[in-house]
PDB file of C-alpha atoms in Angstrom:
ATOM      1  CA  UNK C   1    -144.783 -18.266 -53.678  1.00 49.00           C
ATOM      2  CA  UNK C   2    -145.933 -17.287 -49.968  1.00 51.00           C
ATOM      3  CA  UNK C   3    -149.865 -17.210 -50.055  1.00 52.00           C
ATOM      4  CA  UNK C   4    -150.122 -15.112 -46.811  1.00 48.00           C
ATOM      5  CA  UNK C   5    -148.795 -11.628 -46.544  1.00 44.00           C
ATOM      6  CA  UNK C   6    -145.647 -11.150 -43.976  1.00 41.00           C
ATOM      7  CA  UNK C   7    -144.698 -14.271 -44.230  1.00 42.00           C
ATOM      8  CA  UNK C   8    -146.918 -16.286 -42.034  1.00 48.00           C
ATOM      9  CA  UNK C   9    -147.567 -20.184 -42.256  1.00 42.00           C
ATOM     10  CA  UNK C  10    -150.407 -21.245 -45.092  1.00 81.00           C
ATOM     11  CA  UNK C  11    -150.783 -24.345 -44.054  1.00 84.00           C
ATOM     12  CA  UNK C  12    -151.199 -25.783 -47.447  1.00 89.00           C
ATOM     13  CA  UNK C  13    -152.972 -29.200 -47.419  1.00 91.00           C
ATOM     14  CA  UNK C  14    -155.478 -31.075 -49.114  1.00 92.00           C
ATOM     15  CA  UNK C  15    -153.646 -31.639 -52.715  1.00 93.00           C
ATOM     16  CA  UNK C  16    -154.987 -33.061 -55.838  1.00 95.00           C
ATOM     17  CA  UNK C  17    -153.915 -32.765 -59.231  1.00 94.00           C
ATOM     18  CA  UNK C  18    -156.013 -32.523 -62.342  1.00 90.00           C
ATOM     19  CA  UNK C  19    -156.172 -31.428 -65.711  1.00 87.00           C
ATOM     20  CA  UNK C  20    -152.655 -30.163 -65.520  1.00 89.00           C
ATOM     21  CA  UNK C  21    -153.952 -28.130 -62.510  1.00 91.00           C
ATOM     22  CA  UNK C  22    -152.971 -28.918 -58.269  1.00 93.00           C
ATOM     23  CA  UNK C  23    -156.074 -27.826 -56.067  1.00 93.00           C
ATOM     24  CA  UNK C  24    -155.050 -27.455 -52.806  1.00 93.00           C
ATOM     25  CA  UNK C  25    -156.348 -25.591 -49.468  1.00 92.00           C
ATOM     26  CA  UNK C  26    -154.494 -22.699 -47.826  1.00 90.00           C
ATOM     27  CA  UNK C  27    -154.570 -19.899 -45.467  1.00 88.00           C
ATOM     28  CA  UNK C  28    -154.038 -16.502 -46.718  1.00 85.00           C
ATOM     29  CA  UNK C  29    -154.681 -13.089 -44.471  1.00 83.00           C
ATOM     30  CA  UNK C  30    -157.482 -11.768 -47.256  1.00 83.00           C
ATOM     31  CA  UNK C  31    -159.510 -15.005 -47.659  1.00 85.00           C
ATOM     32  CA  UNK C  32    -158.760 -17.196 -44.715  1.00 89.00           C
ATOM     33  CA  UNK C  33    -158.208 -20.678 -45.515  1.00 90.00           C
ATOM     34  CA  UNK C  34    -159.914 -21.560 -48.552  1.00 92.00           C
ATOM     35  CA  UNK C  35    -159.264 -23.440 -52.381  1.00 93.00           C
ATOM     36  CA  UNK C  36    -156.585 -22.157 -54.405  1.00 92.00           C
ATOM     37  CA  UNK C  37    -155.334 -23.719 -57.982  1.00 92.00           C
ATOM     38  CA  UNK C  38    -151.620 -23.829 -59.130  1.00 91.00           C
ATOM     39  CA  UNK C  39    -151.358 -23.910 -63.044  1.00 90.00           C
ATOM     40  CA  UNK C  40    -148.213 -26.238 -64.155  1.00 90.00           C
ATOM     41  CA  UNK C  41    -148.335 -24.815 -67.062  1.00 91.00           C
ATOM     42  CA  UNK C  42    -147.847 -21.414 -66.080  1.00 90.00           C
ATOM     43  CA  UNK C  43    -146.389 -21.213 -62.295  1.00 88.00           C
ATOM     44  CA  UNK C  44    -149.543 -19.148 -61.427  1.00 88.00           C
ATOM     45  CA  UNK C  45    -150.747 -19.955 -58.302  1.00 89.00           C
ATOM     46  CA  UNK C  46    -154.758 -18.197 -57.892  1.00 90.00           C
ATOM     47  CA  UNK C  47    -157.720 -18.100 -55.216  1.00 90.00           C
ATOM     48  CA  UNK C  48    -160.071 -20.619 -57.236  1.00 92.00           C
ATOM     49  CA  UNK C  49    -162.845 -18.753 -55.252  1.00 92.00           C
ATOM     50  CA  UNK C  50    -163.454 -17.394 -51.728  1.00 92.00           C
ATOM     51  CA  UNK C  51    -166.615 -19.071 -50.447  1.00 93.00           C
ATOM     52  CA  UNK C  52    -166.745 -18.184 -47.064  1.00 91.00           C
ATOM     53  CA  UNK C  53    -166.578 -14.516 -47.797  1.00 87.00           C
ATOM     54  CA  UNK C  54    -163.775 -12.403 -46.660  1.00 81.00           C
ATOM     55  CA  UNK C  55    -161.302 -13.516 -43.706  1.00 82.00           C
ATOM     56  CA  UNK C  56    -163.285 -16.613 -42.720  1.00 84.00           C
ATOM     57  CA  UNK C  57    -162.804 -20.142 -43.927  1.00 90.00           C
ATOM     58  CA  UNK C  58    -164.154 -22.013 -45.818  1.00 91.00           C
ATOM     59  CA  UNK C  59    -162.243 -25.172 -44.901  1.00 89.00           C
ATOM     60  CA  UNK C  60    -162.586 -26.850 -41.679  1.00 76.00           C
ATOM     61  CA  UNK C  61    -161.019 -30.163 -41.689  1.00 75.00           C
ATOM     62  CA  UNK C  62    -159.212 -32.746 -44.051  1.00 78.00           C
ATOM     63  CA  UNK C  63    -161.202 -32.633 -47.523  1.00 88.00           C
ATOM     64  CA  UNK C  64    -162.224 -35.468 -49.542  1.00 90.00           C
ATOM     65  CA  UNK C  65    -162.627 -35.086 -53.574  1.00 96.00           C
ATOM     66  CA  UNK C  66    -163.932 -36.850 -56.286  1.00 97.00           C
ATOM     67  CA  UNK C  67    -163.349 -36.177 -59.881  1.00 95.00           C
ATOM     68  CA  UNK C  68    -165.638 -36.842 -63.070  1.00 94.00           C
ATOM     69  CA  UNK C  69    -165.025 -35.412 -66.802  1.00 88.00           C
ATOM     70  CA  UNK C  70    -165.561 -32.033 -66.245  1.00 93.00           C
ATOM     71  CA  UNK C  71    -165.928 -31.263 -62.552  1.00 96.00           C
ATOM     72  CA  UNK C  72    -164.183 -31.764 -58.769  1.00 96.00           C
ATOM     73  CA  UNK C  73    -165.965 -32.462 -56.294  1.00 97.00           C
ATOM     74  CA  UNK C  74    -165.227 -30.954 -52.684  1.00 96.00           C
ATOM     75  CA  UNK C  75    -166.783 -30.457 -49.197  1.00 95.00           C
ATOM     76  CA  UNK C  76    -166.825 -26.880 -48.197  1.00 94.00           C
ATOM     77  CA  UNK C  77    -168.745 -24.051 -45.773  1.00 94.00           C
ATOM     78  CA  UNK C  78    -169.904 -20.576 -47.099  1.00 94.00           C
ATOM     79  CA  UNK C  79    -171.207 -19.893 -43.228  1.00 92.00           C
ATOM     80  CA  UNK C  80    -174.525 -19.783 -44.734  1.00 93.00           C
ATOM     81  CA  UNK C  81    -175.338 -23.631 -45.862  1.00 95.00           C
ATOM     82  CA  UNK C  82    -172.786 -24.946 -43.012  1.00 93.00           C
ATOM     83  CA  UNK C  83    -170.399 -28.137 -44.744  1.00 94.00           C
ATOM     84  CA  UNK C  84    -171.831 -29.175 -48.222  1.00 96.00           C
ATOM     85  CA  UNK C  85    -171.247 -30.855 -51.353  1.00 97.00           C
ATOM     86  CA  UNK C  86    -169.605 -28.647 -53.704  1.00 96.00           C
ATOM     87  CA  UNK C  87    -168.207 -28.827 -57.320  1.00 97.00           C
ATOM     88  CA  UNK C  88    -166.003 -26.394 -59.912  1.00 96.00           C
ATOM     89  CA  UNK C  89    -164.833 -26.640 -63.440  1.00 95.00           C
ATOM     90  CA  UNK C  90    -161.528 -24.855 -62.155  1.00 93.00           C
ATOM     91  CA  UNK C  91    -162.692 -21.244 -62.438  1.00 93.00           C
ATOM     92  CA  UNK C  92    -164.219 -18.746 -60.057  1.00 94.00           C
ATOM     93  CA  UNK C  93    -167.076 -18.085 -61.971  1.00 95.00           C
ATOM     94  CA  UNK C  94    -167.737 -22.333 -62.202  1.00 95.00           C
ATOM     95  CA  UNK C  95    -167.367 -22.975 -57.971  1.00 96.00           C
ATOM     96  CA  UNK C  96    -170.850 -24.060 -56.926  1.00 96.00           C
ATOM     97  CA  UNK C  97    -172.695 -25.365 -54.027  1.00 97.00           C
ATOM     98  CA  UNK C  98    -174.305 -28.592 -55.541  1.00 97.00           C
ATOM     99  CA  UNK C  99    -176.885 -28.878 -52.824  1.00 96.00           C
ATOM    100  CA  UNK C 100    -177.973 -27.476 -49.487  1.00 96.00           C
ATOM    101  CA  UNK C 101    -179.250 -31.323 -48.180  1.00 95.00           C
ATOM    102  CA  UNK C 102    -179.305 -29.831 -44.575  1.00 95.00           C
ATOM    103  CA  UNK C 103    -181.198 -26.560 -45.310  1.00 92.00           C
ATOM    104  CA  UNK C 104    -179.693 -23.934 -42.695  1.00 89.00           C
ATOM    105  CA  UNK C 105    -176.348 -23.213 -41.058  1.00 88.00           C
ATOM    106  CA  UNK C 106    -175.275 -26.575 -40.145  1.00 89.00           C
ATOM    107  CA  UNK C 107    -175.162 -28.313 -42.969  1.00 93.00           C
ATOM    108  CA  UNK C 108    -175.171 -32.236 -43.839  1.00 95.00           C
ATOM    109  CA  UNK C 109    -171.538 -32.726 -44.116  1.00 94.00           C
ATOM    110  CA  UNK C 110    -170.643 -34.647 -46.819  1.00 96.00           C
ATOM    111  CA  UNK C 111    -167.964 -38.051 -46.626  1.00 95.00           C
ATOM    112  CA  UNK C 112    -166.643 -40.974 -48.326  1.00 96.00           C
ATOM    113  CA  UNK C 113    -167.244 -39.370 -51.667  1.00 97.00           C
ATOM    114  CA  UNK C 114    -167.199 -42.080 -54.955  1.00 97.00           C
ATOM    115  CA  UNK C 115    -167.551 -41.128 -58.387  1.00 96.00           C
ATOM    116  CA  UNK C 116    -168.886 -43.236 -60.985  1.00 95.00           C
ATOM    117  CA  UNK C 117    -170.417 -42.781 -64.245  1.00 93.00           C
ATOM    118  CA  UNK C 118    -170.228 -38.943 -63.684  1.00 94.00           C
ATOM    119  CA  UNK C 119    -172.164 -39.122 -60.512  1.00 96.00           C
ATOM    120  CA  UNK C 120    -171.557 -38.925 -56.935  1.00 97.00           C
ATOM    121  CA  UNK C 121    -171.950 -41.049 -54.241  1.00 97.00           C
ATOM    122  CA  UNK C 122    -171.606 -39.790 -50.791  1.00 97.00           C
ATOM    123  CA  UNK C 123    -172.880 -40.146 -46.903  1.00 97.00           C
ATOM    124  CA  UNK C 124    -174.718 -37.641 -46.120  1.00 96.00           C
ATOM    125  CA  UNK C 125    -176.735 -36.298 -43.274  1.00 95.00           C
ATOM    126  CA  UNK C 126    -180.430 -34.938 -43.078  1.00 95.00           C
ATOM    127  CA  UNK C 127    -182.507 -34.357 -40.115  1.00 93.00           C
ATOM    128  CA  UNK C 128    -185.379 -36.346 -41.744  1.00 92.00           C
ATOM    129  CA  UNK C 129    -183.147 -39.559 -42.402  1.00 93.00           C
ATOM    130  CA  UNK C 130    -179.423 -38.988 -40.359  1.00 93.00           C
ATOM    131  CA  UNK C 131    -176.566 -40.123 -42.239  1.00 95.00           C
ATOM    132  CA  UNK C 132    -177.640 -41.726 -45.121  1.00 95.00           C
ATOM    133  CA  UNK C 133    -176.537 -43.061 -48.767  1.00 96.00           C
ATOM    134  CA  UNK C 134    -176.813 -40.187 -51.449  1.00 96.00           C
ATOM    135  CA  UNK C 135    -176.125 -39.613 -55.413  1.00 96.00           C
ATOM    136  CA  UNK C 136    -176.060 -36.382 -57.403  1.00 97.00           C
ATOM    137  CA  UNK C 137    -175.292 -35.403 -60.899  1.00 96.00           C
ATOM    138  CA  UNK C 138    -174.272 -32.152 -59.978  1.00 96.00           C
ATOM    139  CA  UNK C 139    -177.261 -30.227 -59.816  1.00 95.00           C
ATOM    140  CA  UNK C 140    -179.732 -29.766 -57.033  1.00 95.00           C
ATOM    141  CA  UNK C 141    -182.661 -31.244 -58.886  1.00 95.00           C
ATOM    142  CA  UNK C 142    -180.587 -34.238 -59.442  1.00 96.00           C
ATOM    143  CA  UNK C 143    -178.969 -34.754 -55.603  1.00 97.00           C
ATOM    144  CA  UNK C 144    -181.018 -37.449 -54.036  1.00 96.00           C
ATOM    145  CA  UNK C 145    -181.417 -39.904 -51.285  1.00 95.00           C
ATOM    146  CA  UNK C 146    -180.132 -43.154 -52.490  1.00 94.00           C
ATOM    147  CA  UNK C 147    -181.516 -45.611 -49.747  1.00 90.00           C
ATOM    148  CA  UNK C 148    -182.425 -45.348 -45.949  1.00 89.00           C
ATOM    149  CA  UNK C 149    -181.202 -48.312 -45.064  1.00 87.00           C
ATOM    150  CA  UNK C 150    -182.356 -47.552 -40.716  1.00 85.00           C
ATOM    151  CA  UNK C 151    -185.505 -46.640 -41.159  1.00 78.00           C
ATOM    152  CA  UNK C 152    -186.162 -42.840 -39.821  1.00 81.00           C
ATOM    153  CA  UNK C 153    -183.756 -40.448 -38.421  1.00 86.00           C
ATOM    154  CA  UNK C 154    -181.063 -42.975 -36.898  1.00 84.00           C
ATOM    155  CA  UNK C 155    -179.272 -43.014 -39.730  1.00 90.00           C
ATOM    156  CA  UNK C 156    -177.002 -46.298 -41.286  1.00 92.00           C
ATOM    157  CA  UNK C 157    -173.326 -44.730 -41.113  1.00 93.00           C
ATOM    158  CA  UNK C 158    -172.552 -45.519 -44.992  1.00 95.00           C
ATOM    159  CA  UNK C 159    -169.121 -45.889 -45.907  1.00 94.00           C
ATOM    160  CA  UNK C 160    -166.667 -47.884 -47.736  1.00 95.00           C
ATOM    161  CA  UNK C 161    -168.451 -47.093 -51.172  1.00 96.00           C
ATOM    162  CA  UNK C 162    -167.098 -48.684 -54.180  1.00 94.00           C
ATOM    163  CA  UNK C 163    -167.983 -49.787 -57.465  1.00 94.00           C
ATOM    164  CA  UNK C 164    -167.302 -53.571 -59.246  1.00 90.00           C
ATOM    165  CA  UNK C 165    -168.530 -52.917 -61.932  1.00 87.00           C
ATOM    166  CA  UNK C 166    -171.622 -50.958 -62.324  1.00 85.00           C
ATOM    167  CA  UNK C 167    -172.597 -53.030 -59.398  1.00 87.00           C
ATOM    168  CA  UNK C 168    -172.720 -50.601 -55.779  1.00 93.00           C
ATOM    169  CA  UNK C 169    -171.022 -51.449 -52.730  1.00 93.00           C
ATOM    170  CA  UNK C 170    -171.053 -50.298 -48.771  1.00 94.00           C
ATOM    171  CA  UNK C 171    -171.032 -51.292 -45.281  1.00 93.00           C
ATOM    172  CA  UNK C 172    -173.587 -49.513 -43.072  1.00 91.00           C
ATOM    173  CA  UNK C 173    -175.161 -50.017 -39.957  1.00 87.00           C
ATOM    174  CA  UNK C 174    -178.541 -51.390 -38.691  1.00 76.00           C
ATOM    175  CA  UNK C 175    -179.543 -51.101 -34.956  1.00 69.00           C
ATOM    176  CA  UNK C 176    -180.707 -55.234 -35.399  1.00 68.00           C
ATOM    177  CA  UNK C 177    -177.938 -56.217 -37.219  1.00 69.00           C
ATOM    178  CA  UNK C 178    -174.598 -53.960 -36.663  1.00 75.00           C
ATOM    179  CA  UNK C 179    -172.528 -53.056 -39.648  1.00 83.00           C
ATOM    180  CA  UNK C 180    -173.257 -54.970 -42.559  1.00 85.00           C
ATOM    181  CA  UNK C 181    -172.112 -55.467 -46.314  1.00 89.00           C
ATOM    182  CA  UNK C 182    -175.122 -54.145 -48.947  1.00 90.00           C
ATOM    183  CA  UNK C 183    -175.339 -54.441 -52.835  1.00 88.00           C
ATOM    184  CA  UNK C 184    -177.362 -51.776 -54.400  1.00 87.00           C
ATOM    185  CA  UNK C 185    -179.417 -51.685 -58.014  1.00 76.00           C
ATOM    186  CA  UNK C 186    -182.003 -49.550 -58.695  1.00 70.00           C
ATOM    187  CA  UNK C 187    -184.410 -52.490 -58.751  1.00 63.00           C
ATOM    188  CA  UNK C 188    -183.389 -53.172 -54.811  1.00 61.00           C
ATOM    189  CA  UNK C 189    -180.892 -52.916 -52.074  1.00 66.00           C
ATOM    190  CA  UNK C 190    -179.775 -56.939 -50.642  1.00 68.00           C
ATOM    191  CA  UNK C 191    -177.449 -57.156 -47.786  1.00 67.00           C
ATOM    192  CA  UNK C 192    -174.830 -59.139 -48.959  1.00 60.00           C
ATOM    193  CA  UNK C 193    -173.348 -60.774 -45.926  1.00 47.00           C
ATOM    194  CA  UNK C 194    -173.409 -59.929 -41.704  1.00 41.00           C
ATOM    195  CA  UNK C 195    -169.859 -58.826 -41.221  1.00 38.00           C
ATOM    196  CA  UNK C 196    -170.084 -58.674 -37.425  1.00 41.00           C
ATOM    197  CA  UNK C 197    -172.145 -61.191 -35.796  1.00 43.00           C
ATOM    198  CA  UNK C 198    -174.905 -59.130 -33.408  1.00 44.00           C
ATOM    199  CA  UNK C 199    -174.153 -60.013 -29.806  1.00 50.00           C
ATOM    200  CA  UNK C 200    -176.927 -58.812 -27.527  1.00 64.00           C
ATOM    201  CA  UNK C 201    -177.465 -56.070 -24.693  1.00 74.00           C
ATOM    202  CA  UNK C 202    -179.595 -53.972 -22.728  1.00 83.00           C
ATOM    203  CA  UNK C 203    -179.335 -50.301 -22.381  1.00 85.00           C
ATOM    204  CA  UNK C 204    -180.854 -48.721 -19.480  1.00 89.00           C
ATOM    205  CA  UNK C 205    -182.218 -45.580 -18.493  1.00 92.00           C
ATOM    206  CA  UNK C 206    -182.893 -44.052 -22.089  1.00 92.00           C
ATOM    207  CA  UNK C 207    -182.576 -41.445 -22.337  1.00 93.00           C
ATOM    208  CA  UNK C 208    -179.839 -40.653 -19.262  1.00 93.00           C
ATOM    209  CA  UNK C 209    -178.109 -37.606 -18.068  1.00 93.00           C
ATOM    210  CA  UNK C 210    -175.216 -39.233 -16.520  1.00 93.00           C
ATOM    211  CA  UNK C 211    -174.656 -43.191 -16.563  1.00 93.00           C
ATOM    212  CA  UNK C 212    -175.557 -45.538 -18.854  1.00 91.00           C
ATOM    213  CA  UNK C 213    -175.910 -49.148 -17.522  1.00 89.00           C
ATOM    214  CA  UNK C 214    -174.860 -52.105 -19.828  1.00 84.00           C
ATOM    215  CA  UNK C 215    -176.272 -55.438 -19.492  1.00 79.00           C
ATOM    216  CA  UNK C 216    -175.421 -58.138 -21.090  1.00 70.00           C
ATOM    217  CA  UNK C 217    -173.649 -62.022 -19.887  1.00 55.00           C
ATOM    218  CA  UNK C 218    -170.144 -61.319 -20.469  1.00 55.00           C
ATOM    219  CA  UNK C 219    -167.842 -58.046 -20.219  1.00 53.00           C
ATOM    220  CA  UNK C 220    -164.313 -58.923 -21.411  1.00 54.00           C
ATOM    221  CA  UNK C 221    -162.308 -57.589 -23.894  1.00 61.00           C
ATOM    222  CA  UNK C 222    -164.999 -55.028 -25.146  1.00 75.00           C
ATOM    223  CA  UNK C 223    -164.753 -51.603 -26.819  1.00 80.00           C
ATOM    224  CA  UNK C 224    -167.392 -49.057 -27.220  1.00 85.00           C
ATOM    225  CA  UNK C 225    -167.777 -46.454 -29.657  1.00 87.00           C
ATOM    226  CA  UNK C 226    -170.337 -43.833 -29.272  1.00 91.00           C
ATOM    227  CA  UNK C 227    -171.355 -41.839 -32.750  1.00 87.00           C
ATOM    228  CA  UNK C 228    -173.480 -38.475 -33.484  1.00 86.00           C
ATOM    229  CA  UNK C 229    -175.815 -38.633 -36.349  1.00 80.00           C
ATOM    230  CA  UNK C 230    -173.517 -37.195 -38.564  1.00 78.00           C
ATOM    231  CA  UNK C 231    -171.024 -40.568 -38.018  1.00 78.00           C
ATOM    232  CA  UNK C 232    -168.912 -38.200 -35.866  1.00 83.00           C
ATOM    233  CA  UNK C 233    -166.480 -40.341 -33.720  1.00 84.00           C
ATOM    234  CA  UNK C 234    -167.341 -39.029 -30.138  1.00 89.00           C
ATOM    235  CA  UNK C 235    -165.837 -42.002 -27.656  1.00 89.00           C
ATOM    236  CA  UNK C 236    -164.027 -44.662 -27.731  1.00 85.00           C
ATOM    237  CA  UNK C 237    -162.699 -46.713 -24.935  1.00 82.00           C
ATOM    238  CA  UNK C 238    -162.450 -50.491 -23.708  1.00 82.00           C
ATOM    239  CA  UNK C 239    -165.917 -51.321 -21.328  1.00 77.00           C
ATOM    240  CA  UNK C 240    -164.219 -52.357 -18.085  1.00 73.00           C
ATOM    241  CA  UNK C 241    -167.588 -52.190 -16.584  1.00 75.00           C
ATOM    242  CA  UNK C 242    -171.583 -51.994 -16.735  1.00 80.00           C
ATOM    243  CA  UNK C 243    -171.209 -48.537 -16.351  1.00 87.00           C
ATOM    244  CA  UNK C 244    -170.826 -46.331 -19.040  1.00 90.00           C
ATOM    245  CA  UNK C 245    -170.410 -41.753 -18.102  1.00 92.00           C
ATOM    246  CA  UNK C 246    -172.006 -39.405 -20.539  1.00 93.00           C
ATOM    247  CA  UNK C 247    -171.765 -36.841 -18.738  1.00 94.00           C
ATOM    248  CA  UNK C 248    -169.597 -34.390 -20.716  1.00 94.00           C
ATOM    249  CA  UNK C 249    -172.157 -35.344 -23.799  1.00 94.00           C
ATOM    250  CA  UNK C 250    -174.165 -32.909 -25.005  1.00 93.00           C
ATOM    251  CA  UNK C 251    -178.024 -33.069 -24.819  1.00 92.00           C
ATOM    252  CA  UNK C 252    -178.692 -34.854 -27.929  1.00 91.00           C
ATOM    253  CA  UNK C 253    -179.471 -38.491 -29.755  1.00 89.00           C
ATOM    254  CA  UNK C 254    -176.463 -40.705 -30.214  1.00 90.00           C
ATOM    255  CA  UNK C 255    -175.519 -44.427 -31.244  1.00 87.00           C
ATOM    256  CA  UNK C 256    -173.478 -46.584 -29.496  1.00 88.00           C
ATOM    257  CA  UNK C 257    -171.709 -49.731 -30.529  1.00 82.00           C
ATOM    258  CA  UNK C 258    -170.457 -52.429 -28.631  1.00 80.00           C
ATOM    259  CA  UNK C 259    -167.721 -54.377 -30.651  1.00 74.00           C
ATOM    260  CA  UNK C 260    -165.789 -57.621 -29.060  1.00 66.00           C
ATOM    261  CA  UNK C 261    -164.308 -60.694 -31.178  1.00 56.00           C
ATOM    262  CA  UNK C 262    -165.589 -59.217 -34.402  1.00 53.00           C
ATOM    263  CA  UNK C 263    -168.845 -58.997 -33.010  1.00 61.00           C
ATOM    264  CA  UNK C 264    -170.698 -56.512 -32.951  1.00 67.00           C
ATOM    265  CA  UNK C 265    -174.388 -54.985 -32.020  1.00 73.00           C
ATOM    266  CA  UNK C 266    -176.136 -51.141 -32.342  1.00 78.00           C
ATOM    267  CA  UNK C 267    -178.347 -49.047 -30.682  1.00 82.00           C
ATOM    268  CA  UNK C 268    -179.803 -45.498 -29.971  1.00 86.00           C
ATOM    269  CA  UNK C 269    -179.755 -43.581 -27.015  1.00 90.00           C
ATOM    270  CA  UNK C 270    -180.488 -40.025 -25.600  1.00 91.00           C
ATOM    271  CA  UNK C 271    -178.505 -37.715 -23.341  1.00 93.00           C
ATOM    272  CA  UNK C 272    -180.832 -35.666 -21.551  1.00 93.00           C
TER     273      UNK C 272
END
């Protein structure tokens, strides 16, 4: 069945099957690209809801899911919340925004979702506390920060959530010691082990408009990687030298890590 009228692509992605039901993204000339749900049972293939209204999309890059009992779990934008957390029950009527965590137009966008004892863990980010560790139950009353594991609006980077157990697992960064491994239970939050060994630096001028200079004792066989708040990827490239152009950055607060021989350290800078 062709989702779009005249023919045209639908770029069907983002599959997952449940409850004898395949959720999966498309484009379609009424909706834009949005959720739809194919019924195995039946061969009917149905908008699940439209929630950016009309021709615009609600999608706007790969999706991640997470399943309990009764609901998926999905990232999407309405244009009015921007990218965040949303659930259904596979009907219209029972497609919900779980939480605006970013209150406005931008929205906190929502990764590396984990489910677990019909709750959600996610990275999330919020002005107050950038990308941070967070757990819902579905309901707004019940979506909450988890930890702040850099204190203030730096933000840790969580990701590679998992469960042994009911025991919590992640890796996320600290600007004194780089990425680490953390354990959480509600009684306290103990990093586990220093995956990446801090190597030291200066950064200087902070903030810059142009050129960062890097000092440190040794140069070779370096990468950097330079992050928004929200854990967006923005650079990568080897450091052939002190000198590092952010230029074509936009005016805003970034991290940047230096990584070489597993080692690794963190900090915070400005682009004027």
């Amino acid at each position: 069945m062709d989702l779009s009228a005249g023919g045209n692509p639908t770029d069907i992605d983002n599959l997952i099957a449940w409850n004898d039901k395949l959720i999966f993204t498309a484009n379609s000339e009424e909706s834009g690209k949005e959720f739809f749900i194919y019924d195995v049972l039946t061969g009917s293939i149905e908008l699940l809801a439209d929630i950016h209204a009309n021709t615009a999309s609600a999608v706007e890059s790969d999706i991640e899911y997470a399943l309990t009992d009764e609901y998926l779990y999905f990232t999407a934008n309405d244009g009015t919340h921007g990218t965040e957390l949303w659930r259904t029950d596979g009907t219209t009527a029972g497609t919900e925004l779980v939480s605006d965590i970013n209150q406005g137009s931008l929205g906190s966008f929502p990764k590396h979702l984990k489910s677990h004892n019909d709750k959600i863990y996610f990275s999330a980010f919020s002005p107050q506390y950038g990308q941070e560790l967070w757990v819902t139950e579905g309901t707004e009353s019940s979506t909450k920060l988890l930890v702040d594991i850099a204190e203030g609006s730096t933000g840790s980077l969580p990701k590679n959530i998992m469960f042994n157990g009911d025991k919590l697992f992640f890796t996320a960064v600290s600007t004194q010691n780089g990425r680490q491994l953390y354990r959480y239970d509600p009684a306290s939050i103990t990093s586990l082990s220093q995956v990446y060994n801090p190597t030291e630096f200066n950064l200087y001028p902070n903030p810059a408009s142009d050129y960062l200079t890097l000092e440190q004792e040794a140069l070779l066989n370096q990468h950097i990687y330079i992050h928004d708040l929200y854990g967006h990827s923005i650079k990568a490239r080897p450091l052939d030298s002190g000198k590092i152009y952010i230029g074509d950055l936009a005016p805003g607060v970034y991290i940047i890590e230096i990584i070489s021989n597993r080692r690794k350290k963190v900090k915070k800078f400005i682009k004027e």
